[in-house]
Amino acid sequence: MAEVAAAGGAGPDVNTTGNPTEMAMAYLQDEKTDGDIPDINLGDLDLTTDEFILDEVDIHIQANLEDDLVKEALKTGVDLRQYSKQVESELQRIEQASIKDYIKESQNIALLHNQITACDSILERMEGMLSGFQCDLSSISSEIQTLQQQSVSMNVRLKNRQAVRSHLSQLVDELVVPGAMISTILDSPVTEQGFLEQLHELNNKINFAKELSFRETLACSDIQDIVDRLKLKAVSKIREFILQKIYSFRKPMTNYQIPQNTLLKYRFFYQFLLANERTVAKEIRDEYVDTMSKIYYSYFKSYSGRLLKVQYEEVADKDDLMGVEDTAKKGFFSKPSLKSRNTIFTVGQRGAILSPAELEGPILVPHTAQRGDSRYPYETLFRSQHYALLDNGCREFLFLSDFFMVTGNSALDLFNSIMGKTLSMFLKSMSTYVSDCYDSIAVFLCIHIILRFRAITVKRTIPALDKYWEAVLELLWPRFELILEMNINSIRNTDPQKLGVLDTRPHYITRRYAEFSSAIVSINQTFTNEKTHTLLGQLQVEVENFVLKMAAEFPSRRDQLIFLINNYDMMLSVLMERAADDSKEVEGFQQLLLARTQEFIEEILSPPFGGMIAFVKEAEALMEKGQLDRLKNDEARITQLIRGFSSSWKQSVEAMSQDVMRSFTNFKNGTSIIQGALTQLIQYYHGFHKVLNQPSFRSLAVRSELINLHHLMVEVKKHKPNF
């Protein structure tokens, strides 16, 4: 054991590669046995040194005395020497047991040591290998960087070469004139699709050659000659083709829209000429303008002349005015007047021309109308003529804009150069007609036809005819206003004494006005015009004055009122058939009719019931002033009124009803007047009752003879006429 202890004193660093028992003993020298006995640290006290200090000894003693085991030992009174020996023997026993355990496991410990040594050698070899790998990777990384730089450089060179190749390839393709193009341009008809495709290619080569010539490219001179010759050949063939189509317009009975559509299919031909041979393009354009100008002028002149042959032979003249009497005589050499002057002022079915179906319907065919012996008013011919102009003008403007590639003012100028002669002919013809026209409804319908056609061109965004529409309106509006002013003056200057026998029925002049005013108002509702309203207002004032002048010719106020009511009612009825209920004319005559009707009711109630009405009005006036007692002494008057009403009211009402129905031509109006009169009578009788119920008259015995108001109302209803 002493040898083992001595060997163990060498510590764990001793290399014991021999006996396993000796190796175990060497490892055991470092082990410390853990026990329950505390480690009393006295090693820090060095009793042999000169630096011993009693105070330090006291501190260590005091610290050890704080230990729990020491405290317990001191408390139980254990002998420390004996206890120390016991502890030492215990430590020796444990040490021996530990040595035996390590000796027992010595084989395993030696094996573990050998394995660790082997692992160290393996790890050492691996470290060498990894170091070699690291050196290899460093060299590979530098090679990759070199390859990457070379790749970037090659990529740049490749892109540069591709860009150069692309430009050179395009340049060569543009410069080369293929044989297919030459043969197609020289030999193929211009109507073939292949010719059109090769013409596009040729145009591109011409433009490219021009671009290269500006850059002074030498290769351009190699192809310039052949390109120029192909261009001349293409221009020659295109010129011949287009002129042939234009000349075909001139053939009689040719529908020029068909060759126009053909030209639109080959609109690129003119674009090619305009870009490469402007003189030929101008020649074609001038030839087209000259040809189409003559065609349109000839067509519309012939069509307008034929249309005038199917116009009504009977037209209004300067004597066919609203205020002219029907019995007026004309001179020996004057043409016969219209069979019925009233037709001049009646719109009838003429207003249907403004409906969408009629307005944009097929145009008239003059020879067909002549075969059927049909005749038409001027506005129908005007509509047909101008719808043909609208249709052809819009189509022509679109063709010019598309084929000749013009816009804005250039397109308008080109259109006017073609259609200007025709439009001037229209305006001249219209000016001649309008200067001798006295049919105001025809002129007004023509105005509204133009307004609607102008709206159609605006909707189609065709500005070509805008100035023409304005010129036509400048002709028609002044004429319409002049005719209207002539009619106003004719009514203003009418002498009632020259109009024949007086009659309470509606006058023919007021009927003319009613028909005319309703026609103008109904036509003017869509496109309102303030000047028209002003002129109609002046005409209405003159008609009202005329009616009052005519009424003044009757000797009695009753006949005057009958005449006024009949005329106001007739005018109102005619106006309400066409004009809106809230129009100025309708409202004006409604107020006049109501006022005269109320006056007439008072007039017809006065003969049979005038005494009672006068008494009621007088009594009500005194009641308001509180002076009703002033009538207290009129008992005899009151008695006469009560008994007279009771005995005669039925006969009076019956006679009044019959008289009213005989006086008014409109039974509906007569019925409403009778109803108003009976209602007014009941109101007066109710007022009579109310006056007699006052304290001043309650003592009158005759009050018992008053007819019960409810009974009177029931009886009055029996006299109400029903139609």
XYZ file of C-alpha atoms in Angstrom:
723
model
C 0.000 0.000 0.000
C 2.897 2.320 0.751
C 4.215 1.671 -2.752
C 0.863 2.382 -4.206
C 0.696 5.579 -2.165
C 4.158 6.575 -3.336
C 3.224 5.840 -6.898
C 0.053 7.724 -6.434
C 1.945 10.734 -5.234
C 3.088 11.264 -8.783
C -0.431 12.421 -9.679
C -2.425 11.728 -12.832
C 0.289 12.999 -15.160
C 2.427 9.877 -14.666
C 2.453 7.766 -17.827
C 1.667 4.283 -16.523
C 1.541 2.147 -19.569
C 2.395 -1.078 -17.732
C 0.442 -2.898 -15.009
C -3.290 -1.928 -14.902
C -3.145 -2.067 -11.098
C -0.426 0.574 -11.042
C -2.429 2.752 -13.480
C -5.450 2.582 -11.216
C -3.451 3.565 -8.185
C -2.060 6.548 -10.072
C -5.545 7.801 -10.892
C -6.702 7.328 -7.323
C -4.164 9.794 -6.002
C -6.305 12.698 -7.286
C -9.622 11.477 -5.958
C -11.145 12.968 -2.867
C -13.573 11.082 -0.795
C -16.781 12.918 -0.063
C -18.103 12.184 3.382
C -20.282 13.647 6.009
C -17.327 14.967 7.969
C -16.717 18.685 7.265
C -13.370 19.795 5.985
C -11.943 21.909 8.747
C -9.538 24.206 6.954
C -6.462 24.621 9.214
C -3.974 24.538 6.358
C -3.949 28.273 6.146
C -2.402 28.511 9.638
C 1.362 28.299 9.267
C 2.730 27.867 12.836
C 6.365 27.744 11.717
C 6.555 31.058 9.973
C 7.539 34.348 11.385
C 4.412 35.925 10.165
C 2.164 34.083 12.586
C -0.266 36.409 14.119
C -2.524 35.388 17.019
C -5.340 37.477 15.691
C -5.515 35.410 12.511
C -5.610 32.208 14.619
C -8.542 33.606 16.520
C -10.333 34.429 13.297
C -9.880 30.853 11.961
C -10.912 29.313 15.236
C -13.950 31.533 15.368
C -14.878 30.592 11.742
C -14.534 26.857 12.452
C -16.610 27.171 15.575
C -19.446 28.412 13.416
C -19.574 25.043 11.615
C -22.707 23.009 12.405
C -20.829 19.754 13.075
C -18.399 21.502 15.429
C -21.283 23.103 17.239
C -23.018 19.759 17.538
C -19.821 18.078 18.796
C -19.203 20.777 21.390
C -22.798 20.665 22.489
C -22.714 16.873 23.065
C -19.319 17.014 24.681
C -17.566 14.630 22.249
C -13.855 14.137 22.625
C -12.344 15.692 19.551
C -9.214 13.568 19.598
C -11.184 10.426 19.691
C -13.497 11.758 17.043
C -10.511 12.679 14.831
C -9.132 9.144 15.020
C -12.514 7.769 14.163
C -12.746 9.979 11.135
C -9.286 9.036 9.961
C -9.979 5.335 10.218
C -13.185 5.814 8.301
C -11.313 7.660 5.556
C -8.774 4.853 5.285
C -11.544 2.289 4.985
C -13.217 4.255 2.228
C -9.936 4.760 0.437
C -9.311 1.030 0.407
C -12.759 0.379 -0.962
C -12.257 2.934 -3.707
C -8.909 1.405 -4.678
C -10.524 -1.972 -4.986
C -13.224 -0.496 -7.254
C -10.667 1.190 -9.513
C -8.577 -2.013 -9.676
C -11.696 -3.911 -10.634
C -12.371 -1.451 -13.522
C -8.708 -1.131 -14.551
C -9.155 -3.193 -17.750
C -11.959 -0.940 -18.974
C -9.997 2.184 -18.127
C -6.974 0.944 -20.079
C -9.194 0.060 -23.039
C -10.743 3.521 -22.940
C -7.290 5.075 -22.914
C -6.237 3.088 -25.988
C -9.406 4.062 -27.828
C -8.850 7.719 -27.072
C -5.282 7.435 -28.357
C -6.549 5.835 -31.615
C -9.132 8.532 -32.050
C -6.482 11.171 -31.655
C -4.460 9.670 -34.484
C -7.515 9.410 -36.750
C -8.460 13.012 -36.060
C -4.925 14.074 -36.806
C -5.069 12.402 -40.233
C -8.476 14.026 -40.928
C -7.094 17.415 -40.007
C -4.396 16.936 -42.596
C -6.900 15.954 -45.237
C -9.116 18.968 -44.508
C -6.182 21.298 -44.686
C -5.451 19.890 -48.155
C -9.081 20.404 -49.189
C -8.945 24.003 -47.997
C -5.888 24.692 -50.150
C -7.609 23.090 -53.183
C -10.801 25.158 -52.691
C -8.840 28.377 -52.540
C -7.288 27.646 -55.917
C -10.696 26.656 -57.444
C -12.310 29.938 -56.244
C -9.676 32.011 -57.982
C -10.185 29.981 -61.168
C -13.988 30.551 -61.006
C -13.496 34.307 -60.676
C -11.248 34.250 -63.736
C -13.857 32.274 -65.698
C -16.613 34.690 -64.635
C -14.661 37.694 -65.866
C -14.017 35.938 -69.168
C -17.773 35.096 -69.479
C -18.861 38.725 -68.901
C -16.407 39.914 -71.500
C -17.597 37.341 -74.036
C -21.260 38.239 -73.346
C -20.596 41.947 -74.057
C -18.814 41.057 -77.295
C -21.732 38.776 -78.284
C -24.345 41.507 -77.673
C -22.335 43.995 -79.651
C -22.049 41.572 -82.542
C -25.791 40.786 -82.418
C -26.683 44.518 -82.435
C -24.422 45.104 -85.386
C -25.839 42.050 -87.144
C -29.421 43.242 -86.517
C -28.762 46.687 -87.980
C -26.838 45.259 -90.891
C -29.516 42.633 -91.514
C -32.273 45.264 -91.497
C -30.225 47.506 -93.729
C -29.591 44.677 -96.185
C -33.270 43.606 -96.125
C -34.378 47.168 -96.802
C -31.848 47.625 -99.562
C -32.492 44.386 -101.388
C -35.268 44.574 -104.008
C -36.637 41.018 -104.363
C -37.588 39.648 -107.728
C -41.141 38.947 -106.540
C -41.650 42.657 -105.962
C -40.358 43.568 -109.404
C -42.523 41.024 -111.201
C -45.640 41.906 -109.182
C -45.314 45.658 -109.691
C -44.632 45.242 -113.409
C -47.082 42.487 -114.347
C -49.887 42.108 -111.771
C -53.168 44.080 -112.008
C -53.520 46.800 -109.371
C -56.691 45.178 -107.982
C -54.847 42.055 -106.805
C -53.983 41.758 -103.152
C -50.388 40.884 -103.996
C -49.928 44.176 -105.838
C -51.200 46.117 -102.821
C -48.858 44.222 -100.485
C -45.826 44.770 -102.729
C -46.791 48.443 -103.097
C -46.591 48.784 -99.304
C -43.145 47.187 -99.381
C -42.036 49.436 -102.226
C -43.233 52.490 -100.317
C -41.184 51.404 -97.297
C -38.063 50.954 -99.492
C -38.552 54.368 -101.066
C -38.803 55.990 -97.638
C -35.766 54.029 -96.430
C -33.755 55.062 -99.460
C -34.648 58.713 -98.810
C -33.499 58.341 -95.224
C -30.205 56.774 -96.274
C -29.595 59.462 -98.894
C -29.782 62.078 -96.143
C -27.065 60.130 -94.286
C -25.002 59.846 -97.499
C -24.953 56.050 -97.348
C -23.040 54.689 -100.368
C -25.146 51.527 -100.587
C -28.182 53.670 -101.374
C -26.918 54.414 -104.876
C -26.942 50.706 -105.743
C -30.742 50.427 -105.497
C -31.860 53.989 -106.275
C -32.267 53.394 -109.989
C -34.406 50.264 -109.741
C -36.547 51.744 -106.950
C -37.213 54.863 -109.040
C -38.223 52.793 -112.059
C -40.573 50.646 -109.943
C -42.067 53.808 -108.448
C -42.761 55.280 -111.910
C -44.385 52.054 -113.043
C -46.556 51.835 -109.923
C -47.594 55.501 -110.232
C -48.529 54.991 -113.892
C -50.691 51.939 -113.165
C -52.369 53.574 -110.139
C -53.110 56.771 -112.071
C -54.708 54.834 -114.878
C -56.823 52.778 -112.460
C -58.142 55.730 -110.406
C -58.878 57.903 -113.449
C -60.759 55.013 -115.017
C -62.945 54.766 -111.890
C -63.533 58.535 -111.895
C -64.494 58.511 -115.592
C -66.980 55.723 -114.862
C -68.931 58.208 -112.706
C -69.824 60.119 -115.850
C -71.760 57.306 -117.486
C -75.540 57.904 -117.511
C -77.589 56.078 -114.847
C -74.423 55.146 -112.962
C -74.613 54.636 -109.218
C -71.444 56.498 -108.359
C -71.428 55.100 -104.821
C -70.231 51.708 -106.145
C -66.973 53.002 -107.695
C -66.520 55.198 -104.621
C -66.621 52.111 -102.423
C -64.102 50.463 -104.743
C -61.770 53.428 -104.399
C -62.052 53.270 -100.619
C -60.766 49.681 -100.734
C -57.624 51.019 -102.452
C -57.248 54.245 -100.489
C -53.533 53.444 -100.082
C -53.073 54.154 -103.803
C -53.764 57.851 -103.287
C -51.604 57.865 -100.156
C -48.745 56.388 -102.248
C -49.220 59.045 -104.933
C -49.383 61.845 -102.379
C -46.122 60.708 -100.796
C -44.196 59.996 -103.995
C -45.766 61.897 -106.915
C -47.724 64.952 -105.787
C -48.386 66.207 -109.321
C -50.251 63.006 -110.204
C -52.082 63.118 -106.862
C -53.189 66.694 -107.593
C -54.272 65.683 -111.096
C -56.460 62.895 -109.706
C -57.892 65.121 -107.009
C -58.739 67.903 -109.476
C -60.291 65.403 -111.883
C -62.426 63.945 -109.104
C -63.552 67.387 -107.922
C -64.481 68.480 -111.445
C -66.340 65.254 -112.218
C -68.309 65.037 -108.967
C -69.141 68.734 -108.977
C -70.781 68.374 -112.407
C -72.528 65.144 -111.430
C -74.056 66.582 -108.239
C -75.075 69.800 -109.965
C -76.686 67.973 -112.870
C -78.435 65.458 -110.600
C -79.891 67.959 -108.133
C -80.862 70.461 -110.834
C -82.780 67.775 -112.695
C -84.301 66.379 -109.486
C -85.406 69.812 -108.230
C -87.005 70.639 -111.583
C -88.953 67.388 -111.596
C -90.093 67.901 -108.008
C -91.649 71.286 -108.832
C -93.864 69.554 -111.386
C -95.654 67.611 -108.625
C -96.299 70.669 -106.425
C -99.847 71.814 -105.749
C -100.965 74.167 -108.493
C -103.032 76.175 -106.032
C -100.704 78.235 -103.840
C -101.262 81.211 -101.599
C -100.632 84.738 -102.855
C -100.387 88.168 -101.266
C -104.193 88.481 -101.015
C -104.584 85.255 -99.059
C -104.240 86.837 -95.628
C -105.936 86.184 -92.330
C -107.857 89.452 -92.246
C -109.120 89.340 -95.841
C -112.873 88.750 -96.132
C -114.086 85.695 -98.022
C -116.324 87.834 -100.249
C -113.436 89.985 -101.561
C -113.504 90.374 -105.333
C -110.429 90.123 -107.492
C -109.552 91.859 -110.714
C -110.457 90.490 -114.106
C -106.917 89.445 -114.934
C -106.007 88.109 -111.481
C -105.739 84.397 -110.908
C -108.588 82.706 -109.042
C -108.263 82.580 -105.283
C -107.953 79.412 -103.279
C -111.131 77.410 -103.037
C -110.968 77.686 -99.273
C -108.731 80.349 -97.823
C -108.932 78.638 -94.426
C -106.665 75.805 -95.668
C -103.756 78.250 -95.770
C -103.941 78.615 -91.995
C -104.634 74.970 -91.119
C -101.779 72.527 -90.637
C -103.916 69.365 -90.900
C -101.678 66.419 -91.785
C -98.890 68.656 -93.017
C -97.234 68.591 -89.594
C -96.581 64.832 -89.977
C -93.633 65.773 -92.198
C -91.669 66.504 -88.991
C -92.158 63.028 -87.505
C -88.977 60.871 -87.554
C -90.588 58.347 -89.922
C -91.503 61.032 -92.462
C -88.476 63.247 -91.923
C -85.959 60.498 -92.701
C -88.226 58.517 -95.022
C -87.471 57.701 -98.667
C -87.273 60.666 -101.006
C -90.008 61.311 -103.584
C -89.610 59.827 -107.041
C -91.058 62.538 -109.333
C -91.949 60.381 -112.355
C -93.755 57.900 -110.104
C -95.750 60.736 -108.515
C -96.579 62.122 -111.976
C -97.846 58.757 -113.163
C -100.123 58.560 -110.129
C -101.191 62.183 -110.610
C -100.100 62.928 -107.032
C -99.522 66.477 -105.829
C -97.668 67.645 -102.746
C -97.273 70.863 -100.723
C -93.993 72.721 -100.971
C -92.638 71.532 -97.622
C -92.876 67.884 -98.762
C -90.821 68.655 -101.863
C -88.435 70.710 -99.734
C -87.971 67.800 -97.316
C -87.294 65.312 -100.117
C -84.834 67.632 -101.839
C -82.876 68.432 -98.686
C -82.887 64.896 -97.351
C -81.262 63.830 -100.628
C -78.740 66.630 -100.115
C -78.161 65.585 -96.497
C -77.650 61.935 -97.396
C -75.327 62.583 -100.341
C -73.481 65.390 -98.565
C -72.705 63.291 -95.486
C -71.549 60.354 -97.591
C -69.403 62.578 -99.812
C -67.766 64.306 -96.841
C -66.874 60.971 -95.262
C -65.471 59.716 -98.578
C -63.328 62.821 -99.045
C -61.995 62.638 -95.474
C -61.162 58.953 -95.842
C -59.818 58.687 -99.397
C -58.064 62.041 -99.741
C -56.930 62.025 -96.080
C -58.078 65.557 -95.253
C -59.453 66.927 -91.982
C -60.707 70.192 -90.524
C -60.774 73.200 -92.834
C -59.021 71.277 -95.616
C -61.881 68.778 -95.693
C -64.469 71.594 -95.688
C -62.700 73.393 -98.527
C -62.540 70.215 -100.615
C -66.234 69.507 -99.918
C -67.219 73.054 -100.911
C -65.232 72.808 -104.131
C -67.410 69.810 -105.057
C -70.801 70.783 -103.613
C -70.493 74.569 -103.725
C -72.106 74.953 -107.158
C -75.003 72.713 -106.167
C -75.559 74.548 -102.874
C -75.518 77.915 -104.638
C -78.110 76.605 -107.092
C -80.284 75.479 -104.149
C -80.045 78.868 -102.442
C -80.828 80.742 -105.645
C -83.838 78.559 -106.374
C -85.073 78.881 -102.816
C -84.611 82.633 -102.800
C -86.773 82.880 -105.930
C -89.501 80.741 -104.373
C -89.439 82.431 -100.976
C -89.677 85.930 -102.451
C -93.133 85.058 -103.860
C -94.336 82.717 -101.083
C -97.216 83.679 -98.799
C -97.840 80.266 -97.213
C -96.513 80.935 -93.708
C -97.106 77.366 -92.491
C -95.082 75.967 -95.413
C -92.216 78.354 -94.641
C -92.358 77.524 -90.918
C -92.350 73.772 -91.639
C -89.328 74.254 -93.909
C -87.552 76.106 -91.083
C -88.147 73.200 -88.710
C -87.118 70.657 -91.332
C -83.777 72.470 -91.602
C -83.434 72.647 -87.794
C -83.944 68.893 -87.538
C -81.595 68.129 -90.431
C -78.969 70.315 -88.779
C -79.374 68.303 -85.572
C -78.872 65.088 -87.578
C -75.597 66.350 -89.080
C -74.411 67.407 -85.632
C -75.212 63.928 -84.307
C -73.252 62.400 -87.202
C -70.402 64.891 -86.576
C -70.549 66.125 -90.184
C -69.829 69.886 -90.231
C -69.840 70.166 -94.036
C -73.396 71.527 -94.383
C -73.455 73.826 -91.336
C -72.978 77.036 -93.333
C -75.606 75.970 -95.846
C -78.169 75.349 -93.083
C -77.475 78.810 -91.700
C -77.877 80.378 -95.169
C -81.236 78.639 -95.679
C -82.485 79.778 -92.272
C -81.396 83.332 -93.071
C -83.682 83.146 -96.117
C -86.669 81.521 -94.398
C -86.865 83.332 -91.061
C -87.242 86.866 -92.484
C -89.875 85.625 -94.953
C -91.866 83.912 -92.215
C -91.738 87.049 -90.079
C -92.806 89.187 -93.068
C -95.813 86.962 -93.838
C -96.790 86.953 -90.167
C -96.550 90.739 -89.996
C -98.694 90.991 -93.155
C -101.360 88.874 -91.463
C -101.133 90.995 -88.315
C -101.613 94.161 -90.362
C -104.493 92.610 -92.294
C -106.343 91.923 -89.041
C -105.456 95.325 -87.633
C -106.824 97.074 -90.742
C -109.988 94.986 -91.049
C -113.228 97.001 -91.210
C -116.007 95.075 -89.394
C -118.689 96.784 -91.507
C -117.262 95.244 -94.688
C -117.420 91.663 -93.368
C -121.060 91.036 -94.244
C -124.024 90.170 -92.011
C -123.443 90.170 -88.270
C -123.708 86.777 -86.606
C -123.078 85.676 -83.008
C -121.459 82.443 -84.160
C -117.609 82.176 -84.309
C -116.164 84.396 -87.016
C -114.120 82.872 -89.838
C -111.216 85.235 -89.120
C -110.958 84.031 -85.518
C -111.144 80.455 -86.768
C -108.278 81.167 -89.153
C -106.277 82.608 -86.277
C -107.057 79.657 -83.988
C -105.996 77.095 -86.607
C -102.880 79.056 -87.516
C -101.809 79.791 -83.945
C -102.317 76.170 -82.819
C -100.314 74.973 -85.839
C -97.382 77.322 -85.145
C -97.388 76.627 -81.389
C -97.446 72.847 -81.885
C -94.621 72.965 -84.463
C -92.577 75.377 -82.328
C -92.647 73.193 -79.197
C -89.592 71.106 -80.164
C -87.298 73.917 -81.332
C -88.645 76.987 -79.562
C -87.938 80.433 -80.940
C -88.569 83.584 -78.920
C -89.205 85.761 -81.960
C -91.967 83.377 -83.002
C -93.573 83.742 -79.563
C -93.307 87.522 -79.854
C -94.991 87.597 -83.273
C -97.715 85.216 -82.094
C -98.271 87.501 -79.104
C -98.726 90.490 -81.427
C -101.100 88.470 -83.585
C -103.109 87.430 -80.516
C -103.464 91.059 -79.384
C -104.741 92.077 -82.813
C -107.213 89.171 -82.885
C -108.518 90.105 -79.425
C -108.947 93.684 -80.585
C -110.705 92.458 -83.738
C -113.125 90.349 -81.704
C -113.924 93.354 -79.497
C -114.467 95.539 -82.581
C -116.800 92.961 -84.082
C -118.698 92.590 -80.793
C -119.177 96.343 -80.630
C -121.220 96.116 -83.846
C -124.010 94.275 -81.974
C -126.603 96.589 -80.422
C -127.243 94.632 -77.199
C -124.718 93.674 -74.555
C -126.209 90.181 -74.469
C -125.424 89.582 -78.158
C -121.988 91.083 -77.696
C -121.230 88.635 -74.888
C -122.605 85.692 -76.902
C -120.341 86.637 -79.820
C -117.310 87.031 -77.539
C -117.919 83.753 -75.711
C -118.505 81.804 -78.937
C -115.267 83.119 -80.451
C -113.158 82.704 -77.294
C -114.494 79.181 -76.798
C -113.821 78.194 -80.412
C -110.262 79.573 -80.325
C -109.561 77.893 -77.003
C -110.886 74.524 -78.221
C -108.766 74.603 -81.387
C -105.642 75.675 -79.482
C -106.012 72.952 -76.852
C -106.119 70.269 -79.551
C -102.486 70.948 -80.488
C -100.898 73.361 -78.008
C -99.912 72.571 -74.419
C -102.397 73.443 -71.675
C -99.910 75.794 -70.044
C -99.066 77.735 -73.223
C -99.396 81.499 -73.149
C -102.149 81.524 -75.784
C -104.285 78.928 -73.983
C -103.998 80.665 -70.618
C -104.880 84.050 -72.151
C -108.095 82.850 -73.815
C -109.093 80.837 -70.734
C -109.037 84.036 -68.666
C -110.985 85.976 -71.305
C -113.589 83.218 -71.633
C -114.054 82.968 -67.872
C -114.529 86.727 -67.471
C -117.069 87.003 -70.309
C -118.926 83.894 -69.132
C -119.373 85.363 -65.641
C -120.625 88.602 -67.175
C -123.053 86.719 -69.432
C -124.422 84.730 -66.471
C -125.185 87.992 -64.699
C -126.742 89.268 -67.922
C -129.159 86.315 -68.360
C -130.111 86.227 -64.656
C -130.972 89.907 -64.621
C -134.337 89.891 -66.515
C -136.142 87.214 -64.464
C -134.334 87.636 -61.148
C -132.851 91.127 -61.330
C -135.016 92.542 -58.493
C -133.942 89.848 -56.042
C -130.280 90.130 -57.110
C -130.336 93.915 -56.677
C -131.964 93.568 -53.227
C -129.393 90.975 -52.082
C -126.443 93.079 -53.252
C -127.899 96.197 -51.597
C -128.675 94.373 -48.342
C -125.226 92.744 -48.166
C -123.585 96.139 -48.656
C -125.683 97.630 -45.826
C -124.939 94.616 -43.590
C -121.238 95.261 -43.933
C -121.825 98.845 -42.822
C -124.300 97.855 -40.017
C -127.114 99.818 -41.623
C -129.549 97.026 -42.523
C -132.395 98.748 -40.635
C -132.690 101.172 -43.539
C -134.514 98.408 -45.472
C -136.950 97.728 -42.642
C -139.736 99.676 -44.359
C -139.388 97.731 -47.687
C -141.857 95.033 -46.645
C -143.928 95.483 -49.813
C -140.811 95.087 -51.990
C -139.718 91.986 -50.130
C -143.202 90.452 -50.358
C -143.277 91.056 -54.105
C -139.822 89.500 -54.549
C -140.684 86.376 -52.551
C -144.000 85.727 -54.257
C -142.721 86.627 -57.686
C -139.773 84.190 -57.383
C -141.994 81.405 -56.029
C -144.478 81.718 -58.885
C -142.146 82.132 -61.857
C -138.716 80.675 -61.159
C -139.331 77.346 -62.880
C -140.594 78.964 -66.082
C -137.747 81.470 -66.006
C -135.100 78.757 -65.570
C -136.565 76.707 -68.406
C -136.687 79.693 -70.759
C -133.138 80.674 -69.782
C -131.832 77.167 -70.513
C -133.431 77.044 -73.942
C -132.167 80.505 -74.803
C -128.598 79.606 -73.791
C -128.595 76.397 -75.814
C -129.817 78.264 -78.890
C -127.196 81.001 -78.492
C -124.012 78.894 -78.330
C -122.704 76.653 -81.056
C -120.702 74.519 -78.612
C -123.244 72.485 -76.643
C -120.607 71.647 -74.029
C -119.942 75.342 -73.510
C -123.690 76.064 -73.364
C -124.153 73.374 -70.740
C -121.374 74.774 -68.569
C -122.920 78.269 -68.854
C -126.339 76.938 -67.756
C -124.716 75.136 -64.832
C -122.890 78.302 -63.868
C -126.107 80.346 -64.111
C -128.092 77.902 -61.941
C -125.252 77.764 -59.389
C -125.149 81.574 -59.302
C -128.966 81.686 -58.906
C -128.805 79.346 -55.897
C -126.068 81.479 -54.348
C -128.210 84.620 -54.772
C -131.254 82.880 -53.287
C -129.122 81.643 -50.396
C -128.031 85.247 -49.834
C -131.717 86.282 -49.955
C -132.480 83.743 -47.187
C -129.535 84.977 -45.160
C -130.705 88.614 -45.372
C -134.282 87.735 -44.346
C -132.997 85.752 -41.343
C -131.569 88.957 -39.896
C -133.401 90.406 -36.820
C -134.714 93.293 -38.889
C -136.874 90.944 -41.047
C -137.701 88.022 -38.757
C -141.118 89.484 -37.927
C -142.226 89.471 -41.572
C -145.121 87.031 -42.134
C -144.208 86.575 -45.787
C -141.005 84.725 -44.786
C -143.103 81.589 -44.491
C -143.596 81.633 -48.276
C -139.851 81.324 -48.948
C -138.914 78.180 -50.872
C -136.709 75.814 -48.912
C -133.143 76.125 -50.210
C -132.558 72.354 -50.321
C -135.834 71.865 -52.170
C -134.811 74.557 -54.645
C -131.475 72.838 -55.268
C -133.232 69.521 -55.967
C -135.634 71.172 -58.381
C -132.880 73.124 -60.131
C -130.966 69.894 -60.848
C -133.970 68.686 -62.864
C -133.413 71.554 -65.282
C -129.746 70.723 -65.760
C -129.218 69.783 -69.449
C -127.313 66.608 -70.268
C -125.355 66.188 -73.485
